[in-house]
PDB file of C-alpha atoms in Angstrom:
ATOM      1  CA  MET A   1       0.000   0.000   0.000  1.00 36.00           C
ATOM      2  CA  LEU A   2       1.449   3.357  -1.067  1.00 39.00           C
ATOM      3  CA  PHE A   3      -0.050   5.347   1.795  1.00 38.00           C
ATOM      4  CA  PRO A   4      -0.858   4.172   5.311  1.00 41.00           C
ATOM      5  CA  SER A   5      -4.426   4.254   6.570  1.00 44.00           C
ATOM      6  CA  SER A   6      -5.512   7.720   7.648  1.00 46.00           C
ATOM      7  CA  VAL A   7      -5.519   8.626  11.318  1.00 46.00           C
ATOM      8  CA  SER A   8      -8.286  10.765  12.747  1.00 49.00           C
ATOM      9  CA  CYS A   9      -7.177  14.093  14.212  1.00 51.00           C
ATOM     10  CA  ARG A  10     -10.414  14.668  16.084  1.00 59.00           C
ATOM     11  CA  GLY A  11      -9.904  15.477  19.703  1.00 58.00           C
ATOM     12  CA  TRP A  12      -6.336  16.635  19.208  1.00 53.00           C
ATOM     13  CA  ARG A  13      -5.378  19.648  21.266  1.00 56.00           C
ATOM     14  CA  TYR A  14      -2.843  22.292  20.355  1.00 49.00           C
ATOM     15  CA  ASN A  15       0.092  22.435  22.731  1.00 55.00           C
ATOM     16  CA  THR A  16       1.975  25.730  22.705  1.00 52.00           C
ATOM     17  CA  SER A  17       5.177  23.906  23.580  1.00 53.00           C
ATOM     18  CA  VAL A  18       5.400  22.538  20.031  1.00 51.00           C
ATOM     19  CA  ASN A  19       5.639  26.022  18.536  1.00 53.00           C
ATOM     20  CA  ASP A  20       9.435  26.156  18.519  1.00 55.00           C
ATOM     21  CA  ALA A  21       9.607  22.769  16.815  1.00 64.00           C
ATOM     22  CA  THR A  22       7.270  23.732  13.976  1.00 71.00           C
ATOM     23  CA  ALA A  23       8.574  27.144  12.981  1.00 79.00           C
ATOM     24  CA  PHE A  24      11.804  29.070  12.482  1.00 87.00           C
ATOM     25  CA  PRO A  25      11.716  31.997  14.929  1.00 86.00           C
ATOM     26  CA  GLU A  26      15.178  33.348  14.058  1.00 84.00           C
ATOM     27  CA  PHE A  27      14.471  33.363  10.330  1.00 86.00           C
ATOM     28  CA  ARG A  28      11.019  34.827  10.942  1.00 86.00           C
ATOM     29  CA  LYS A  29      12.499  37.708  12.911  1.00 85.00           C
ATOM     30  CA  ASP A  30      14.771  38.665  10.018  1.00 85.00           C
ATOM     31  CA  ALA A  31      12.075  37.996   7.417  1.00 85.00           C
ATOM     32  CA  LEU A  32       9.631  40.357   9.100  1.00 84.00           C
ATOM     33  CA  GLN A  33      12.201  43.118   8.690  1.00 83.00           C
ATOM     34  CA  ARG A  34      13.022  42.312   5.058  1.00 85.00           C
ATOM     35  CA  LEU A  35       9.398  41.726   4.074  1.00 89.00           C
ATOM     36  CA  GLY A  36       8.068  44.459   6.331  1.00 88.00           C
ATOM     37  CA  PRO A  37       6.122  46.498   3.738  1.00 90.00           C
ATOM     38  CA  LEU A  38       4.696  43.326   2.173  1.00 93.00           C
ATOM     39  CA  VAL A  39       3.599  42.066   5.576  1.00 92.00           C
ATOM     40  CA  MET A  40       2.027  45.444   6.307  1.00 92.00           C
ATOM     41  CA  ALA A  41       0.159  45.296   3.021  1.00 93.00           C
ATOM     42  CA  ALA A  42      -1.071  41.795   3.794  1.00 95.00           C
ATOM     43  CA  ARG A  43      -2.251  42.753   7.277  1.00 94.00           C
ATOM     44  CA  SER A  44      -3.975  45.845   5.948  1.00 95.00           C
ATOM     45  CA  LEU A  45      -5.816  43.891   3.254  1.00 96.00           C
ATOM     46  CA  LEU A  46      -6.719  41.121   5.687  1.00 97.00           C
ATOM     47  CA  GLU A  47      -8.226  43.647   8.076  1.00 97.00           C
ATOM     48  CA  ILE A  48     -10.244  45.149   5.236  1.00 97.00           C
ATOM     49  CA  GLY A  49     -11.328  41.643   4.294  1.00 98.00           C
ATOM     50  CA  ARG A  50     -12.494  40.839   7.821  1.00 98.00           C
ATOM     51  CA  GLU A  51     -14.606  43.963   7.857  1.00 98.00           C
ATOM     52  CA  MET A  52     -16.078  43.123   4.467  1.00 98.00           C
ATOM     53  CA  MET A  53     -17.009  39.616   5.629  1.00 97.00           C
ATOM     54  CA  ARG A  54     -19.561  41.154   7.987  1.00 97.00           C
ATOM     55  CA  ALA A  55     -21.672  42.185   4.996  1.00 96.00           C
ATOM     56  CA  GLN A  56     -24.895  40.359   4.215  1.00 95.00           C
ATOM     57  CA  ALA A  57     -24.796  38.304   1.031  1.00 95.00           C
ATOM     58  CA  SER A  58     -28.352  37.419   0.099  1.00 93.00           C
ATOM     59  CA  GLU A  59     -28.088  36.982  -3.661  1.00 96.00           C
ATOM     60  CA  PRO A  60     -26.595  33.766  -5.135  1.00 97.00           C
ATOM     61  CA  LEU A  61     -23.618  35.539  -6.706  1.00 98.00           C
ATOM     62  CA  GLN A  62     -22.969  37.497  -3.526  1.00 98.00           C
ATOM     63  CA  ALA A  63     -23.057  34.345  -1.407  1.00 98.00           C
ATOM     64  CA  VAL A  64     -20.608  32.487  -3.639  1.00 98.00           C
ATOM     65  CA  ALA A  65     -18.345  35.524  -3.891  1.00 98.00           C
ATOM     66  CA  LYS A  66     -18.291  35.841  -0.111  1.00 98.00           C
ATOM     67  CA  GLU A  67     -17.269  32.215   0.369  1.00 98.00           C
ATOM     68  CA  ILE A  68     -14.541  32.457  -2.259  1.00 98.00           C
ATOM     69  CA  THR A  69     -13.257  35.662  -0.674  1.00 98.00           C
ATOM     70  CA  GLN A  70     -13.033  34.073   2.767  1.00 98.00           C
ATOM     71  CA  THR A  71     -11.248  31.057   1.290  1.00 98.00           C
ATOM     72  CA  VAL A  72      -8.655  33.304  -0.334  1.00 98.00           C
ATOM     73  CA  ALA A  73      -8.270  35.291   2.902  1.00 98.00           C
ATOM     74  CA  ASN A  74      -7.427  32.036   4.672  1.00 98.00           C
ATOM     75  CA  SER A  75      -4.871  31.294   1.966  1.00 98.00           C
ATOM     76  CA  MET A  76      -3.369  34.768   2.361  1.00 98.00           C
ATOM     77  CA  GLU A  77      -2.816  34.027   6.040  1.00 98.00           C
ATOM     78  CA  SER A  78      -1.179  30.712   5.101  1.00 98.00           C
ATOM     79  CA  VAL A  79       1.136  32.334   2.561  1.00 97.00           C
ATOM     80  CA  LEU A  80       2.080  34.937   5.159  1.00 96.00           C
ATOM     81  CA  LEU A  81       3.005  32.230   7.672  1.00 95.00           C
ATOM     82  CA  LEU A  82       4.959  30.145   5.172  1.00 96.00           C
ATOM     83  CA  SER A  83       6.800  33.071   3.620  1.00 95.00           C
ATOM     84  CA  CYS A  84       7.857  34.528   6.948  1.00 94.00           C
ATOM     85  CA  ASN A  85       9.186  31.104   7.917  1.00 94.00           C
ATOM     86  CA  GLY A  86      11.251  30.633   4.763  1.00 94.00           C
ATOM     87  CA  CYS A  87       8.945  28.246   2.909  1.00 94.00           C
ATOM     88  CA  GLY A  88       8.592  30.197  -0.333  1.00 93.00           C
ATOM     89  CA  VAL A  89       8.102  27.264  -2.709  1.00 92.00           C
ATOM     90  CA  ASP A  90       5.299  25.795  -0.626  1.00 95.00           C
ATOM     91  CA  ALA A  91       3.773  29.241  -0.229  1.00 96.00           C
ATOM     92  CA  PHE A  92       3.732  29.541  -4.002  1.00 94.00           C
ATOM     93  CA  LYS A  93       1.726  26.332  -4.273  1.00 95.00           C
ATOM     94  CA  ILE A  94      -1.007  28.091  -2.318  1.00 97.00           C
ATOM     95  CA  VAL A  95      -0.592  31.207  -4.455  1.00 97.00           C
ATOM     96  CA  ARG A  96      -1.592  29.110  -7.464  1.00 96.00           C
ATOM     97  CA  THR A  97      -4.947  28.286  -5.842  1.00 97.00           C
ATOM     98  CA  MET A  98      -5.460  31.940  -4.927  1.00 98.00           C
ATOM     99  CA  PHE A  99      -5.010  32.904  -8.567  1.00 97.00           C
ATOM    100  CA  GLU A 100      -7.518  30.261  -9.656  1.00 97.00           C
ATOM    101  CA  ALA A 101      -9.999  31.640  -7.135  1.00 98.00           C
ATOM    102  CA  ALA A 102      -9.409  35.201  -8.350  1.00 98.00           C
ATOM    103  CA  VAL A 103     -10.107  34.128 -11.934  1.00 98.00           C
ATOM    104  CA  THR A 104     -13.192  32.194 -10.852  1.00 98.00           C
ATOM    105  CA  ILE A 105     -14.768  35.023  -8.871  1.00 98.00           C
ATOM    106  CA  GLY A 106     -13.983  37.488 -11.641  1.00 98.00           C
ATOM    107  CA  TYR A 107     -15.510  35.218 -14.269  1.00 98.00           C
ATOM    108  CA  LEU A 108     -18.643  34.582 -12.195  1.00 98.00           C
ATOM    109  CA  ASP A 109     -19.030  38.322 -11.743  1.00 98.00           C
ATOM    110  CA  LYS A 110     -19.139  38.637 -15.523  1.00 98.00           C
ATOM    111  CA  HIS A 111     -21.370  35.567 -15.925  1.00 98.00           C
ATOM    112  CA  PRO A 112     -23.747  35.367 -12.931  1.00 97.00           C
ATOM    113  CA  GLU A 113     -25.895  32.925 -14.898  1.00 97.00           C
ATOM    114  CA  LEU A 114     -23.183  30.323 -14.206  1.00 98.00           C
ATOM    115  CA  VAL A 115     -23.424  30.533 -10.421  1.00 98.00           C
ATOM    116  CA  GLN A 116     -25.797  27.581 -10.250  1.00 97.00           C
ATOM    117  CA  ASP A 117     -23.452  25.507 -12.382  1.00 97.00           C
ATOM    118  CA  TYR A 118     -20.618  26.404 -10.025  1.00 98.00           C
ATOM    119  CA  ARG A 119     -22.694  25.223  -7.063  1.00 97.00           C
ATOM    120  CA  ASP A 120     -24.158  22.097  -8.658  1.00 97.00           C
ATOM    121  CA  PHE A 121     -20.754  20.835  -9.732  1.00 97.00           C
ATOM    122  CA  ILE A 122     -20.416  19.578  -6.161  1.00 96.00           C
ATOM    123  CA  TRP A 123     -22.460  16.537  -7.194  1.00 97.00           C
ATOM    124  CA  ILE A 124     -20.009  15.662  -9.953  1.00 96.00           C
ATOM    125  CA  ILE A 125     -17.187  15.818  -7.431  1.00 95.00           C
ATOM    126  CA  ARG A 126     -19.090  13.811  -4.831  1.00 95.00           C
ATOM    127  CA  LYS A 127     -20.032  11.124  -7.354  1.00 95.00           C
ATOM    128  CA  LYS A 128     -16.402  10.727  -8.377  1.00 94.00           C
ATOM    129  CA  TYR A 129     -15.384  10.458  -4.737  1.00 93.00           C
ATOM    130  CA  LEU A 130     -18.208   7.998  -4.067  1.00 93.00           C
ATOM    131  CA  ASP A 131     -17.090   5.761  -6.935  1.00 92.00           C
ATOM    132  CA  TYR A 132     -13.622   5.733  -5.393  1.00 90.00           C
ATOM    133  CA  ARG A 133     -14.821   5.096  -1.858  1.00 88.00           C
ATOM    134  CA  ILE A 134     -17.073   2.142  -2.652  1.00 85.00           C
ATOM    135  CA  GLN A 135     -14.068   0.293  -4.053  1.00 86.00           C
ATOM    136  CA  MET A 136     -12.317   0.455  -0.696  1.00 83.00           C
ATOM    137  CA  SER A 137     -12.690  -2.206   1.954  1.00 77.00           C
ATOM    138  CA  ALA A 138     -14.354  -1.387   5.266  1.00 75.00           C
ATOM    139  CA  ASP A 139     -11.025  -1.386   7.108  1.00 76.00           C
ATOM    140  CA  LYS A 140      -9.710   1.370   4.806  1.00 79.00           C
ATOM    141  CA  ALA A 141     -12.669   3.756   4.948  1.00 78.00           C
ATOM    142  CA  LYS A 142     -15.885   4.157   6.875  1.00 82.00           C
ATOM    143  CA  PRO A 143     -18.793   2.714   4.854  1.00 82.00           C
ATOM    144  CA  ILE A 144     -21.204   5.199   3.268  1.00 86.00           C
ATOM    145  CA  THR A 145     -24.852   4.700   4.148  1.00 90.00           C
ATOM    146  CA  PRO A 146     -27.242   3.489   1.412  1.00 91.00           C
ATOM    147  CA  GLU A 147     -29.241   6.692   1.861  1.00 96.00           C
ATOM    148  CA  LYS A 148     -26.204   8.837   1.124  1.00 94.00           C
ATOM    149  CA  VAL A 149     -25.268   6.687  -1.875  1.00 93.00           C
ATOM    150  CA  ARG A 150     -28.796   7.085  -3.225  1.00 96.00           C
ATOM    151  CA  GLU A 151     -28.850  10.848  -2.642  1.00 97.00           C
ATOM    152  CA  ILE A 152     -25.534  11.393  -4.410  1.00 96.00           C
ATOM    153  CA  GLY A 153     -26.608   9.179  -7.308  1.00 96.00           C
ATOM    154  CA  GLU A 154     -29.904  10.979  -7.761  1.00 97.00           C
ATOM    155  CA  ARG A 155     -28.401  14.459  -7.586  1.00 97.00           C
ATOM    156  CA  TYR A 156     -25.646  13.430  -9.969  1.00 96.00           C
ATOM    157  CA  GLU A 157     -28.186  12.249 -12.541  1.00 97.00           C
ATOM    158  CA  GLN A 158     -30.004  15.584 -12.266  1.00 97.00           C
ATOM    159  CA  VAL A 159     -26.961  17.692 -13.139  1.00 96.00           C
ATOM    160  CA  LYS A 160     -24.507  15.489 -15.069  1.00 95.00           C
ATOM    161  CA  ASP A 161     -25.647  16.537 -18.556  1.00 94.00           C
ATOM    162  CA  ARG A 162     -24.614  20.136 -17.832  1.00 94.00           C
ATOM    163  CA  PHE A 163     -20.968  19.220 -17.367  1.00 93.00           C
ATOM    164  CA  LYS A 164     -18.241  17.699 -19.453  1.00 83.00           C
ATOM    165  CA  GLY A 165     -15.249  16.203 -17.722  1.00 78.00           C
ATOM    166  CA  LEU A 166     -14.146  17.510 -14.353  1.00 80.00           C
ATOM    167  CA  ARG A 167     -14.695  21.236 -14.779  1.00 90.00           C
ATOM    168  CA  TRP A 168     -17.678  23.294 -13.716  1.00 95.00           C
ATOM    169  CA  CYS A 169     -17.154  25.703 -16.623  1.00 96.00           C
ATOM    170  CA  LYS A 170     -17.041  24.801 -20.294  1.00 93.00           C
ATOM    171  CA  ARG A 171     -14.199  27.257 -20.826  1.00 95.00           C
ATOM    172  CA  SER A 172     -10.639  26.551 -19.762  1.00 95.00           C
ATOM    173  CA  LEU A 173      -8.983  28.461 -16.951  1.00 96.00           C
ATOM    174  CA  LYS A 174      -6.751  30.123 -19.527  1.00 96.00           C
ATOM    175  CA  ASP A 175      -9.789  31.396 -21.460  1.00 97.00           C
ATOM    176  CA  MET A 176     -11.432  32.544 -18.247  1.00 98.00           C
ATOM    177  CA  ALA A 177      -8.253  34.354 -17.234  1.00 97.00           C
ATOM    178  CA  LYS A 178      -8.120  36.094 -20.594  1.00 97.00           C
ATOM    179  CA  GLU A 179     -11.674  37.378 -20.196  1.00 97.00           C
ATOM    180  CA  VAL A 180     -10.948  38.831 -16.753  1.00 97.00           C
ATOM    181  CA  ASN A 181      -7.707  40.449 -17.959  1.00 96.00           C
ATOM    182  CA  ALA A 182      -5.434  38.012 -16.139  1.00 96.00           C
ATOM    183  CA  GLU A 183      -3.894  36.245 -19.110  1.00 95.00           C
ATOM    184  CA  LEU A 184      -0.410  37.568 -18.332  1.00 93.00           C
ATOM    185  CA  GLU A 185      -0.638  36.345 -14.751  1.00 93.00           C
ATOM    186  CA  TYR A 186      -1.862  32.970 -15.995  1.00 94.00           C
ATOM    187  CA  GLY A 187       1.361  32.557 -17.946  1.00 92.00           C
ATOM    188  CA  GLY A 188       3.380  33.483 -14.872  1.00 88.00           C
ATOM    189  CA  ILE A 189       1.686  32.706 -11.555  1.00 87.00           C
ATOM    190  CA  TYR A 190      -0.365  29.725 -12.619  1.00 91.00           C
ATOM    191  CA  LEU A 191       2.202  27.894 -14.715  1.00 90.00           C
ATOM    192  CA  LEU A 192       4.998  28.426 -12.196  1.00 90.00           C
ATOM    193  CA  GLY A 193       2.691  27.419  -9.362  1.00 91.00           C
ATOM    194  CA  SER A 194       1.638  24.325 -11.297  1.00 93.00           C
ATOM    195  CA  SER A 195       5.254  23.272 -11.724  1.00 91.00           C
ATOM    196  CA  MET A 196       5.847  23.648  -8.007  1.00 89.00           C
ATOM    197  CA  THR A 197       2.649  21.761  -7.183  1.00 91.00           C
ATOM    198  CA  HIS A 198       3.427  18.844  -9.487  1.00 92.00           C
ATOM    199  CA  SER A 199       7.142  18.771  -8.612  1.00 90.00           C
ATOM    200  CA  ASP A 200       8.416  18.886 -12.178  1.00 91.00           C
ATOM    201  CA  VAL A 201      11.967  19.985 -12.936  1.00 91.00           C
ATOM    202  CA  LEU A 202      11.078  23.681 -12.663  1.00 85.00           C
ATOM    203  CA  ALA A 203      10.088  23.049  -9.050  1.00 85.00           C
ATOM    204  CA  ILE A 204      13.617  21.756  -8.452  1.00 87.00           C
ATOM    205  CA  VAL A 205      15.129  24.815 -10.091  1.00 87.00           C
ATOM    206  CA  ALA A 206      12.830  27.156  -8.150  1.00 83.00           C
ATOM    207  CA  GLY A 207      13.946  25.695  -4.838  1.00 86.00           C
ATOM    208  CA  ALA A 208      17.658  25.772  -5.645  1.00 84.00           C
ATOM    209  CA  GLY A 209      20.089  28.326  -4.326  1.00 75.00           C
ATOM    210  CA  ASP A 210      23.435  29.447  -5.681  1.00 76.00           C
ATOM    211  CA  SER A 211      24.852  25.944  -5.354  1.00 77.00           C
ATOM    212  CA  GLY A 212      22.257  24.549  -7.711  1.00 83.00           C
ATOM    213  CA  ASP A 213      20.846  22.242  -5.040  1.00 88.00           C
ATOM    214  CA  VAL A 214      17.412  22.532  -3.476  1.00 89.00           C
ATOM    215  CA  GLU A 215      17.816  24.492  -0.279  1.00 89.00           C
ATOM    216  CA  PRO A 216      16.355  23.175   2.978  1.00 89.00           C
ATOM    217  CA  VAL A 217      13.913  25.482   4.725  1.00 91.00           C
ATOM    218  CA  PRO A 218      14.091  28.105   5.981  1.00 93.00           C
ATOM    219  CA  SER A 219      15.271  29.638   2.732  1.00 90.00           C
ATOM    220  CA  GLU A 220      14.948  33.029   1.100  1.00 90.00           C
ATOM    221  CA  GLN A 221      14.048  31.406  -2.224  1.00 89.00           C
ATOM    222  CA  ASN A 222      10.712  32.697  -3.587  1.00 91.00           C
ATOM    223  CA  VAL A 223       9.448  34.195  -0.323  1.00 93.00           C
ATOM    224  CA  CYS A 224       9.196  37.728  -1.704  1.00 92.00           C
ATOM    225  CA  LEU A 225       7.696  36.571  -4.997  1.00 93.00           C
ATOM    226  CA  ALA A 226       5.126  34.415  -3.226  1.00 95.00           C
ATOM    227  CA  MET A 227       4.035  37.343  -1.064  1.00 95.00           C
ATOM    228  CA  GLN A 228       3.777  39.719  -4.010  1.00 93.00           C
ATOM    229  CA  MET A 229       1.728  37.310  -6.103  1.00 94.00           C
ATOM    230  CA  ALA A 230      -0.517  36.393  -3.173  1.00 96.00           C
ATOM    231  CA  LEU A 231      -1.262  40.045  -2.499  1.00 95.00           C
ATOM    232  CA  GLY A 232      -2.137  40.534  -6.149  1.00 94.00           C
ATOM    233  CA  SER A 233      -4.691  37.716  -6.166  1.00 96.00           C
ATOM    234  CA  TYR A 234      -6.162  38.589  -2.773  1.00 97.00           C
ATOM    235  CA  SER A 235      -6.629  42.250  -3.627  1.00 96.00           C
ATOM    236  CA  ALA A 236      -8.252  41.250  -6.933  1.00 97.00           C
ATOM    237  CA  VAL A 237     -10.719  39.028  -5.070  1.00 98.00           C
ATOM    238  CA  LEU A 238     -11.515  41.803  -2.591  1.00 98.00           C
ATOM    239  CA  ARG A 239     -12.219  44.207  -5.445  1.00 98.00           C
ATOM    240  CA  VAL A 240     -14.691  41.828  -7.061  1.00 98.00           C
ATOM    241  CA  PHE A 241     -16.463  41.083  -3.781  1.00 98.00           C
ATOM    242  CA  ASP A 242     -16.634  44.790  -3.018  1.00 98.00           C
ATOM    243  CA  LYS A 243     -18.255  45.383  -6.408  1.00 97.00           C
ATOM    244  CA  THR A 244     -20.628  42.449  -6.041  1.00 97.00           C
ATOM    245  CA  VAL A 245     -21.975  43.486  -2.642  1.00 96.00           C
ATOM    246  CA  ASN A 246     -21.540  47.227  -3.271  1.00 95.00           C
ATOM    247  CA  LEU A 247     -19.632  47.947  -0.066  1.00 96.00           C
ATOM    248  CA  GLY A 248     -17.754  50.997  -1.294  1.00 96.00           C
ATOM    249  CA  ARG A 249     -14.365  49.776  -0.094  1.00 96.00           C
ATOM    250  CA  SER A 250     -12.527  50.156  -3.399  1.00 96.00           C
ATOM    251  CA  ASP A 251     -10.523  53.174  -2.232  1.00 95.00           C
ATOM    252  CA  SER A 252      -9.244  51.455   0.903  1.00 95.00           C
ATOM    253  CA  ILE A 253      -8.333  48.321  -1.050  1.00 95.00           C
ATOM    254  CA  GLU A 254      -6.533  50.426  -3.616  1.00 93.00           C
ATOM    255  CA  ALA A 255      -4.710  52.351  -0.889  1.00 92.00           C
ATOM    256  CA  ALA A 256      -3.406  49.162   0.698  1.00 92.00           C
ATOM    257  CA  TRP A 257      -2.282  47.951  -2.706  1.00 82.00           C
ATOM    258  CA  ARG A 258      -0.744  51.121  -4.111  1.00 75.00           C
ATOM    259  CA  THR A 259       1.001  52.592  -1.067  1.00 60.00           C
ATOM    260  CA  GLN A 260       2.193  49.633   0.972  1.00 58.00           C
ATOM    261  CA  PHE A 261       2.572  46.895  -1.603  1.00 50.00           C
ATOM    262  CA  LYS A 262       3.850  49.161  -4.362  1.00 54.00           C
ATOM    263  CA  ASN A 263       6.513  50.589  -2.100  1.00 51.00           C
ATOM    264  CA  ALA A 264       7.514  47.094  -1.038  1.00 46.00           C
ATOM    265  CA  SER A 265       8.049  45.939  -4.589  1.00 44.00           C
ATOM    266  CA  GLN A 266      10.282  48.816  -5.679  1.00 43.00           C
TER     267      GLN A 266
END
């Protein structure tokens, strides 16, 4: 068996004594100084995001946009933690998902008629997972109840004809990115992030230092780039959510982007 059976983490409690063993405090101290303006920009945008999350989202597009925005905010926090602890390559893997989310929310904003497709695609995903699970023996996975199997099967049959393959949208991510004016970023953020995610040879090169060998963490490799790209995607998501719910926060988002982040990238 390639992977051991999963172990439940329910009931685990966080022990503050493990903090020193799971982070790099000395590197983080220096990184906070070097990345200071980028960290300030991230904190400023995250605070704006928290305030925006208090808004009511009653319409379907608003509700989906709110959930995507919170997901990307969580990722921004993760990138911040990883980057400040010298894990730039792994941070960039998260940046890739943030870019995908930014493209998705931007595309849905332009095509609100696709919101239901976006939501209903969950049954395609669940059916695929169900087909995988039922092949596993009881000692490898908890059995799924007949009622749940029937529900997933019925819902899948209701929506399956609207989808082809394993995408909720008929257009590719590249085409979606082009429509939301993110084609350039697709060729940079997404493709580089994909290489890092799939561990192809570019991932090896990206993690290598002057010696040509992959550096162990903590490392300065890609930490600044990961932060810059993450801020770009997060601010883009905030702008779309602001527009969707009409919160009037565009100026504050722009201020966090232009003053703090712009200064940091000079």
